[in-house]
Amino acid sequence: MTSRELTVRTERWPIAGSFTISRGSRTEAVVVVCEIRQGSAIGRAECVPYPRYGESVDGVAADIEAMSDALDNGLDRQGLMAAMKAGAARNAIDCALWDLEAKLSGKRAWELAGLPAPKPLTTVYTISLGSPAEMAERAAGCGRPHLKIKLGGEGDADRLAAIRAAVPQATLVIDANEGWTPANLESNLAVCERFGIALVEQPLPASDDEALRHVRRPIPICADESVHDRPSLSKLAGKYDAINVKLDKTGGLTEALLLVAEAEKLGLKIMTGCMLGTSLSMAPATLVAQRAFLVDLDGPLLLKEDRPEGLRYEGATVYPPAPSLWG
């Protein structure tokens, strides 16, 4: 077999303004790019380390670099799943291997996966946490029909009231990022019901989500931080109606496709989400998103600029990646 050369680098992409959730604010997206060269072909992918899951940029980059010899010795995607735990580092290598295989074979990644050709998707657009007036102004000003609203602090009811008044026809999805408590869960869900919210994502900390079994759920509840890969599915029964599949959590496209199939068998709906990264992060997720009832792949729209060969966005529509980007 031809030898493989691994390259790992960190990139910083400024955010347009700032991005705020219940856990804090930031002004740039820091991503780790993995490239695997075999002959004249280069497979590449991007991951976004997430401190919530105990990851750091330096740690993830080191974990990727530690697989250099194994990759040079022919490590494939199946071997990778056994060699590394789910997370951002494995995601970058897994998706780079998909891209490399596509480049070497002359086929698209969706063909290699046995999937139909991907179609354009409608993505939500995220409104980050702020005051009611700020969030309402952003919601009205972005001109998008499907919005994901970041909540998780005092005054969430006021935020929702202001936003709904500003965009009475928009489809609204709520993401509390674990910011609610068992004590205020029912009252917050009642507010969401009043304002016609379509979905509530991860209202409680993953460690406290047992409370979801014991309340009326008038709106579908989606697991995010509570679900990573297939082994985590067993804890969701009776608590959630949907799962948010993110490649940085599953550890790559390979596990994500398996997770979707198993979740669907359990009757769970599929949402496809993302961390805050460039189109290189989003591209493999567009394959998973073909099976999703809700798509959240707006990361590049929140950046000051994207990669020059990035995904094509037209309003709320995102198109499948060109081979020059990925897959």
CSV table of N, CA and C in Angstrom, one decimal, residues 205-320:
chain,number,residue,atom,x,y,z
A,205,PRO,N,-29.5,19.8,32.2
A,205,PRO,CA,-28.2,19.2,32.1
A,205,PRO,C,-28.3,17.7,31.9
A,206,ALA,N,-27.4,17.1,31.2
A,206,ALA,CA,-27.4,15.7,30.9
A,206,ALA,C,-27.5,14.9,32.2
A,207,SER,N,-26.9,15.4,33.2
A,207,SER,CA,-26.9,14.6,34.5
A,207,SER,C,-28.3,14.7,35.2
A,208,ASP,N,-29.1,15.7,34.8
A,208,ASP,CA,-30.4,15.9,35.4
A,208,ASP,C,-31.6,15.5,34.6
A,209,ASP,N,-31.4,14.9,33.4
A,209,ASP,CA,-32.5,14.8,32.5
A,209,ASP,C,-33.5,13.7,32.8
A,210,GLU,N,-33.3,13.0,33.9
A,210,GLU,CA,-34.2,12.0,34.4
A,210,GLU,C,-35.6,12.7,34.6
A,211,ALA,N,-35.6,14.0,35.0
A,211,ALA,CA,-36.8,14.7,35.3
A,211,ALA,C,-37.7,14.8,34.1
A,212,LEU,N,-37.2,14.6,32.9
A,212,LEU,CA,-38.0,14.6,31.7
A,212,LEU,C,-39.0,13.5,31.6
A,213,ARG,N,-38.7,12.4,32.3
A,213,ARG,CA,-39.7,11.3,32.3
A,213,ARG,C,-41.0,11.7,33.1
A,214,HIS,N,-40.9,12.6,33.9
A,214,HIS,CA,-42.0,12.8,34.9
A,214,HIS,C,-42.8,14.1,34.7
A,215,VAL,N,-42.6,14.7,33.5
A,215,VAL,CA,-43.4,16.0,33.2
A,215,VAL,C,-44.1,15.8,31.9
A,216,ARG,N,-45.2,16.5,31.8
A,216,ARG,CA,-45.9,16.5,30.5
A,216,ARG,C,-45.0,17.2,29.4
A,217,ARG,N,-44.9,16.6,28.3
A,217,ARG,CA,-44.0,17.1,27.2
A,217,ARG,C,-44.9,17.6,26.1
A,218,PRO,N,-45.4,18.8,26.1
A,218,PRO,CA,-46.3,19.2,25.1
A,218,PRO,C,-45.6,19.5,23.7
A,219,ILE,N,-44.3,19.6,23.8
A,219,ILE,CA,-43.5,19.9,22.6
A,219,ILE,C,-42.4,18.8,22.5
A,220,PRO,N,-42.0,18.4,21.3
A,220,PRO,CA,-41.0,17.4,21.2
A,220,PRO,C,-39.7,17.9,21.9
A,221,ILE,N,-39.0,17.0,22.6
A,221,ILE,CA,-37.8,17.3,23.3
A,221,ILE,C,-36.6,16.5,22.6
A,222,CYS,N,-35.6,17.3,22.3
A,222,CYS,CA,-34.5,16.7,21.5
A,222,CYS,C,-33.2,16.6,22.4
A,223,ALA,N,-32.6,15.5,22.4
A,223,ALA,CA,-31.3,15.3,23.2
A,223,ALA,C,-30.1,15.8,22.4
A,224,ASP,N,-29.3,16.6,23.0
A,224,ASP,CA,-28.0,17.0,22.4
A,224,ASP,C,-26.9,16.5,23.3
A,225,GLU,N,-26.6,17.2,24.4
A,225,GLU,CA,-25.5,16.8,25.2
A,225,GLU,C,-25.7,15.4,25.9
A,226,SER,N,-27.0,14.9,25.9
A,226,SER,CA,-27.3,13.6,26.4
A,226,SER,C,-27.0,12.5,25.5
A,227,VAL,N,-26.7,12.7,24.2
A,227,VAL,CA,-26.5,11.7,23.3
A,227,VAL,C,-25.2,12.0,22.4
A,228,HIS,N,-24.4,11.0,22.3
A,228,HIS,CA,-23.1,11.1,21.6
A,228,HIS,C,-23.1,10.1,20.4
A,229,ASP,N,-23.1,8.8,20.8
A,229,ASP,CA,-23.0,7.7,19.9
A,229,ASP,C,-24.0,6.6,20.2
A,230,ARG,N,-23.9,5.5,19.6
A,230,ARG,CA,-24.9,4.4,19.8
A,230,ARG,C,-25.0,4.0,21.3
A,231,PRO,N,-23.9,3.8,22.0
A,231,PRO,CA,-24.0,3.3,23.4
A,231,PRO,C,-24.9,4.3,24.3
A,232,SER,N,-24.9,5.5,23.9
A,232,SER,CA,-25.7,6.5,24.7
A,232,SER,C,-27.2,6.5,24.5
A,233,LEU,N,-27.6,5.8,23.4
A,233,LEU,CA,-29.0,5.8,23.1
A,233,LEU,C,-29.9,5.1,24.2
A,234,SER,N,-29.3,4.1,24.9
A,234,SER,CA,-30.1,3.3,25.8
A,234,SER,C,-30.6,4.1,27.0
A,235,LYS,N,-30.0,5.3,27.3
A,235,LYS,CA,-30.4,6.1,28.4
A,235,LYS,C,-31.6,7.1,28.1
A,236,LEU,N,-32.0,7.1,26.8
A,236,LEU,CA,-32.9,8.2,26.3
A,236,LEU,C,-34.4,7.8,26.4
A,237,ALA,N,-34.6,6.5,26.5
A,237,ALA,CA,-36.0,6.0,26.4
A,237,ALA,C,-36.9,6.7,27.5
A,238,GLY,N,-38.1,7.2,27.0
A,238,GLY,CA,-39.0,7.8,27.9
A,238,GLY,C,-38.7,9.3,28.3
A,239,LYS,N,-37.5,9.8,27.8
A,239,LYS,CA,-37.1,11.1,28.1
A,239,LYS,C,-37.1,12.1,26.9
A,240,TYR,N,-36.8,11.5,25.8
A,240,TYR,CA,-36.6,12.3,24.6
A,240,TYR,C,-37.4,11.8,23.4
A,241,ASP,N,-37.7,12.7,22.5
A,241,ASP,CA,-38.4,12.4,21.3
A,241,ASP,C,-37.6,12.4,20.0
A,242,ALA,N,-36.4,13.0,20.1
A,242,ALA,CA,-35.5,13.2,19.0
A,242,ALA,C,-34.1,13.3,19.5
A,243,ILE,N,-33.1,13.1,18.6
A,243,ILE,CA,-31.7,13.3,19.0
A,243,ILE,C,-31.0,14.2,18.0
A,244,ASN,N,-30.1,15.0,18.5
A,244,ASN,CA,-29.3,15.9,17.6
A,244,ASN,C,-28.0,15.2,17.3
A,245,VAL,N,-27.8,14.8,16.1
A,245,VAL,CA,-26.6,14.1,15.6
A,245,VAL,C,-25.6,15.1,15.1
A,246,LYS,N,-24.4,15.2,15.8
A,246,LYS,CA,-23.3,16.1,15.5
A,246,LYS,C,-22.1,15.2,15.3
A,247,LEU,N,-21.4,15.4,14.2
A,247,LEU,CA,-20.3,14.5,13.9
A,247,LEU,C,-19.1,14.7,14.9
A,248,ASP,N,-19.0,15.8,15.5
A,248,ASP,CA,-18.0,16.0,16.5
A,248,ASP,C,-18.3,15.2,17.8
A,249,LYS,N,-19.6,14.9,18.0
A,249,LYS,CA,-19.9,14.0,19.1
A,249,LYS,C,-19.8,12.5,18.8
A,250,THR,N,-20.3,12.2,17.6
A,250,THR,CA,-20.3,10.8,17.2
A,250,THR,C,-18.9,10.3,16.9
A,251,GLY,N,-18.0,11.2,16.6
A,251,GLY,CA,-16.6,10.7,16.2
A,251,GLY,C,-16.6,10.4,14.7
A,252,GLY,N,-17.4,11.1,13.9
A,252,GLY,CA,-17.3,10.9,12.5
A,252,GLY,C,-18.6,10.5,11.8
A,253,LEU,N,-18.5,10.5,10.5
A,253,LEU,CA,-19.6,10.1,9.6
A,253,LEU,C,-20.0,8.7,9.7
A,254,THR,N,-18.9,7.8,9.9
A,254,THR,CA,-19.2,6.4,10.0
A,254,THR,C,-20.1,6.0,11.1
A,255,GLU,N,-19.8,6.5,12.3
A,255,GLU,CA,-20.7,6.3,13.5
A,255,GLU,C,-22.0,7.0,13.4
A,256,ALA,N,-22.0,8.2,12.8
A,256,ALA,CA,-23.2,9.0,12.7
A,256,ALA,C,-24.3,8.2,11.9
A,257,LEU,N,-23.9,7.6,10.8
A,257,LEU,CA,-24.8,6.9,9.9
A,257,LEU,C,-25.4,5.7,10.7
A,258,LEU,N,-24.6,5.0,11.4
A,258,LEU,CA,-25.0,3.9,12.3
A,258,LEU,C,-25.9,4.3,13.4
A,259,LEU,N,-25.6,5.5,14.0
A,259,LEU,CA,-26.4,6.0,15.1
A,259,LEU,C,-27.8,6.4,14.5
A,260,VAL,N,-27.9,7.0,13.4
A,260,VAL,CA,-29.2,7.4,12.8
A,260,VAL,C,-30.0,6.2,12.6
A,261,ALA,N,-29.4,5.1,12.0
A,261,ALA,CA,-30.2,3.9,11.7
A,261,ALA,C,-30.8,3.3,13.0
A,262,GLU,N,-29.9,3.2,14.1
A,262,GLU,CA,-30.4,2.6,15.3
A,262,GLU,C,-31.4,3.5,16.0
A,263,ALA,N,-31.2,4.8,16.0
A,263,ALA,CA,-32.2,5.7,16.6
A,263,ALA,C,-33.5,5.7,15.9
A,264,GLU,N,-33.5,5.6,14.6
A,264,GLU,CA,-34.8,5.5,13.9
A,264,GLU,C,-35.6,4.2,14.3
A,265,LYS,N,-34.8,3.1,14.5
A,265,LYS,CA,-35.5,1.9,14.9
A,265,LYS,C,-36.2,2.0,16.3
A,266,LEU,N,-35.6,2.9,17.1
A,266,LEU,CA,-36.2,3.2,18.4
A,266,LEU,C,-37.3,4.2,18.4
A,267,GLY,N,-37.6,4.7,17.2
A,267,GLY,CA,-38.7,5.7,17.1
A,267,GLY,C,-38.3,7.1,17.4
A,268,LEU,N,-37.0,7.4,17.4
A,268,LEU,CA,-36.5,8.7,17.7
A,268,LEU,C,-36.4,9.5,16.4
A,269,LYS,N,-36.8,10.7,16.3
A,269,LYS,CA,-36.6,11.6,15.2
A,269,LYS,C,-35.2,12.1,15.1
A,270,ILE,N,-34.7,12.4,14.0
A,270,ILE,CA,-33.3,12.8,13.8
A,270,ILE,C,-33.2,14.3,13.5
A,271,MET,N,-32.4,15.0,14.2
A,271,MET,CA,-32.0,16.4,14.0
A,271,MET,C,-30.5,16.3,13.6
A,272,THR,N,-30.0,17.1,12.7
A,272,THR,CA,-28.6,17.2,12.4
A,272,THR,C,-28.1,18.5,12.8
A,273,GLY,N,-27.1,18.6,13.7
A,273,GLY,CA,-26.6,19.8,14.1
A,273,GLY,C,-25.1,20.0,13.9
A,274,CYS,N,-24.5,21.1,14.4
A,274,CYS,CA,-23.1,21.3,14.1
A,274,CYS,C,-22.5,22.1,15.3
A,275,MET,N,-21.2,22.1,15.4
A,275,MET,CA,-20.5,23.1,16.2
A,275,MET,C,-20.3,24.3,15.3
A,276,LEU,N,-19.6,25.3,15.9
A,276,LEU,CA,-19.4,26.5,15.1
A,276,LEU,C,-18.1,26.4,14.3
A,277,GLY,N,-18.2,26.0,13.0
A,277,GLY,CA,-17.1,25.8,12.2
A,277,GLY,C,-17.3,26.3,10.8
A,278,THR,N,-16.4,25.9,9.9
A,278,THR,CA,-16.5,26.3,8.5
A,278,THR,C,-17.3,25.3,7.7
A,279,SER,N,-17.4,25.5,6.4
A,279,SER,CA,-18.2,24.5,5.5
A,279,SER,C,-17.5,23.2,5.5
A,280,LEU,N,-16.2,23.1,5.8
A,280,LEU,CA,-15.5,21.8,5.9
A,280,LEU,C,-16.1,20.9,7.0
A,281,SER,N,-16.5,21.6,8.1
A,281,SER,CA,-17.2,20.8,9.2
A,281,SER,C,-18.6,20.4,8.7
A,282,MET,N,-19.3,21.2,8.0
A,282,MET,CA,-20.7,20.9,7.6
A,282,MET,C,-20.8,19.9,6.5
A,283,ALA,N,-19.8,19.8,5.6
A,283,ALA,CA,-20.0,19.0,4.4
A,283,ALA,C,-20.4,17.6,4.7
A,284,PRO,N,-19.6,16.8,5.5
A,284,PRO,CA,-20.0,15.4,5.7
A,284,PRO,C,-21.4,15.3,6.4
A,285,ALA,N,-21.7,16.3,7.2
A,285,ALA,CA,-23.0,16.3,7.9
A,285,ALA,C,-24.2,16.4,7.0
A,286,THR,N,-24.0,17.0,5.8
A,286,THR,CA,-25.1,17.1,4.8
A,286,THR,C,-25.6,15.7,4.4
A,287,LEU,N,-24.7,14.7,4.5
A,287,LEU,CA,-25.2,13.3,4.2
A,287,LEU,C,-26.1,12.8,5.3
A,288,VAL,N,-25.7,13.0,6.5
A,288,VAL,CA,-26.6,12.6,7.6
A,288,VAL,C,-27.9,13.4,7.6
A,289,ALA,N,-27.8,14.6,7.3
A,289,ALA,CA,-29.0,15.5,7.3
A,289,ALA,C,-30.1,15.1,6.3
A,290,GLN,N,-29.8,14.3,5.3
A,290,GLN,CA,-30.8,13.9,4.4
A,290,GLN,C,-31.9,13.1,5.1
A,291,ARG,N,-31.6,12.5,6.2
A,291,ARG,CA,-32.6,11.7,7.0
A,291,ARG,C,-33.2,12.5,8.1
A,292,ALA,N,-32.9,13.8,8.2
A,292,ALA,CA,-33.3,14.6,9.4
A,292,ALA,C,-34.6,15.3,9.1
A,293,PHE,N,-35.4,15.5,10.2
A,293,PHE,CA,-36.6,16.3,10.1
A,293,PHE,C,-36.3,17.8,10.4
A,294,LEU,N,-35.1,18.0,11.0
A,294,LEU,CA,-34.7,19.3,11.3
A,294,LEU,C,-33.2,19.4,11.1
A,295,VAL,N,-32.8,20.4,10.4
A,295,VAL,CA,-31.4,20.6,10.0
A,295,VAL,C,-30.8,21.9,10.6
A,296,ASP,N,-29.7,21.8,11.2
A,296,ASP,CA,-29.0,23.0,11.8
A,296,ASP,C,-27.6,22.9,11.4
A,297,LEU,N,-27.3,23.4,10.2
A,297,LEU,CA,-26.0,23.4,9.6
A,297,LEU,C,-25.7,24.9,9.1
A,298,ASP,N,-25.8,25.8,10.1
A,298,ASP,CA,-25.7,27.2,9.8
A,298,ASP,C,-24.3,27.8,10.2
A,299,GLY,N,-23.4,26.9,10.7
A,299,GLY,CA,-22.1,27.4,11.2
A,299,GLY,C,-21.4,28.5,10.3
A,300,PRO,N,-21.3,28.2,9.0
A,300,PRO,CA,-20.6,29.2,8.2
A,300,PRO,C,-21.3,30.5,8.1
A,301,LEU,N,-22.6,30.5,8.2
A,301,LEU,CA,-23.4,31.8,8.1
A,301,LEU,C,-23.1,32.7,9.3
A,302,LEU,N,-22.6,32.1,10.4
A,302,LEU,CA,-22.3,32.9,11.6
A,302,LEU,C,-20.8,33.5,11.6
A,303,LEU,N,-20.0,33.1,10.6
A,303,LEU,CA,-18.7,33.6,10.5
A,303,LEU,C,-18.5,34.8,9.7
A,304,LYS,N,-17.5,35.6,9.9
A,304,LYS,CA,-17.2,36.8,9.0
A,304,LYS,C,-17.0,36.3,7.6
A,305,GLU,N,-16.3,35.2,7.4
A,305,GLU,CA,-16.1,34.6,6.1
A,305,GLU,C,-15.9,33.1,6.2
A,306,ASP,N,-16.2,32.4,5.1
A,306,ASP,CA,-16.1,31.0,5.0
A,306,ASP,C,-14.9,30.6,4.1
A,307,ARG,N,-14.6,29.4,4.0
A,307,ARG,CA,-13.6,28.9,3.0
A,307,ARG,C,-14.1,29.3,1.6
A,308,PRO,N,-13.1,29.6,0.7
A,308,PRO,CA,-13.5,30.1,-0.6
A,308,PRO,C,-14.3,29.0,-1.4
A,309,GLU,N,-14.1,27.7,-1.1
A,309,GLU,CA,-14.8,26.7,-1.8
A,309,GLU,C,-15.9,26.1,-1.0
A,310,GLY,N,-16.4,26.9,0.0
A,310,GLY,CA,-17.4,26.5,0.9
A,310,GLY,C,-18.8,26.1,0.3
A,311,LEU,N,-19.6,25.6,1.2
A,311,LEU,CA,-21.0,25.3,0.8
A,311,LEU,C,-21.7,26.5,0.2
A,312,ARG,N,-22.6,26.2,-0.7
A,312,ARG,CA,-23.5,27.3,-1.2
A,312,ARG,C,-24.7,27.4,-0.4
A,313,TYR,N,-25.0,28.6,0.1
A,313,TYR,CA,-26.2,28.9,0.9
A,313,TYR,C,-26.9,30.0,0.1
A,314,GLU,N,-28.2,29.7,-0.1
A,314,GLU,CA,-29.1,30.7,-0.7
A,314,GLU,C,-30.3,30.8,0.3
A,315,GLY,N,-30.3,31.9,1.0
A,315,GLY,CA,-31.3,32.1,2.0
A,315,GLY,C,-31.2,31.0,3.1
A,316,ALA,N,-32.3,30.2,3.3
A,316,ALA,CA,-32.3,29.1,4.3
A,316,ALA,C,-31.9,27.8,3.6
A,317,THR,N,-31.6,27.8,2.3
A,317,THR,CA,-31.2,26.6,1.6
A,317,THR,C,-29.7,26.4,1.6
A,318,VAL,N,-29.3,25.2,1.9
A,318,VAL,CA,-27.9,24.8,1.8
A,318,VAL,C,-27.7,23.7,0.8
A,319,TYR,N,-26.8,23.8,-0.1
A,319,TYR,CA,-26.6,22.8,-1.1
A,319,TYR,C,-25.5,21.8,-0.8
A,320,PRO,N,-25.5,20.6,-1.3
A,320,PRO,CA,-24.5,19.6,-1.1
A,320,PRO,C,-23.1,20.1,-1.5
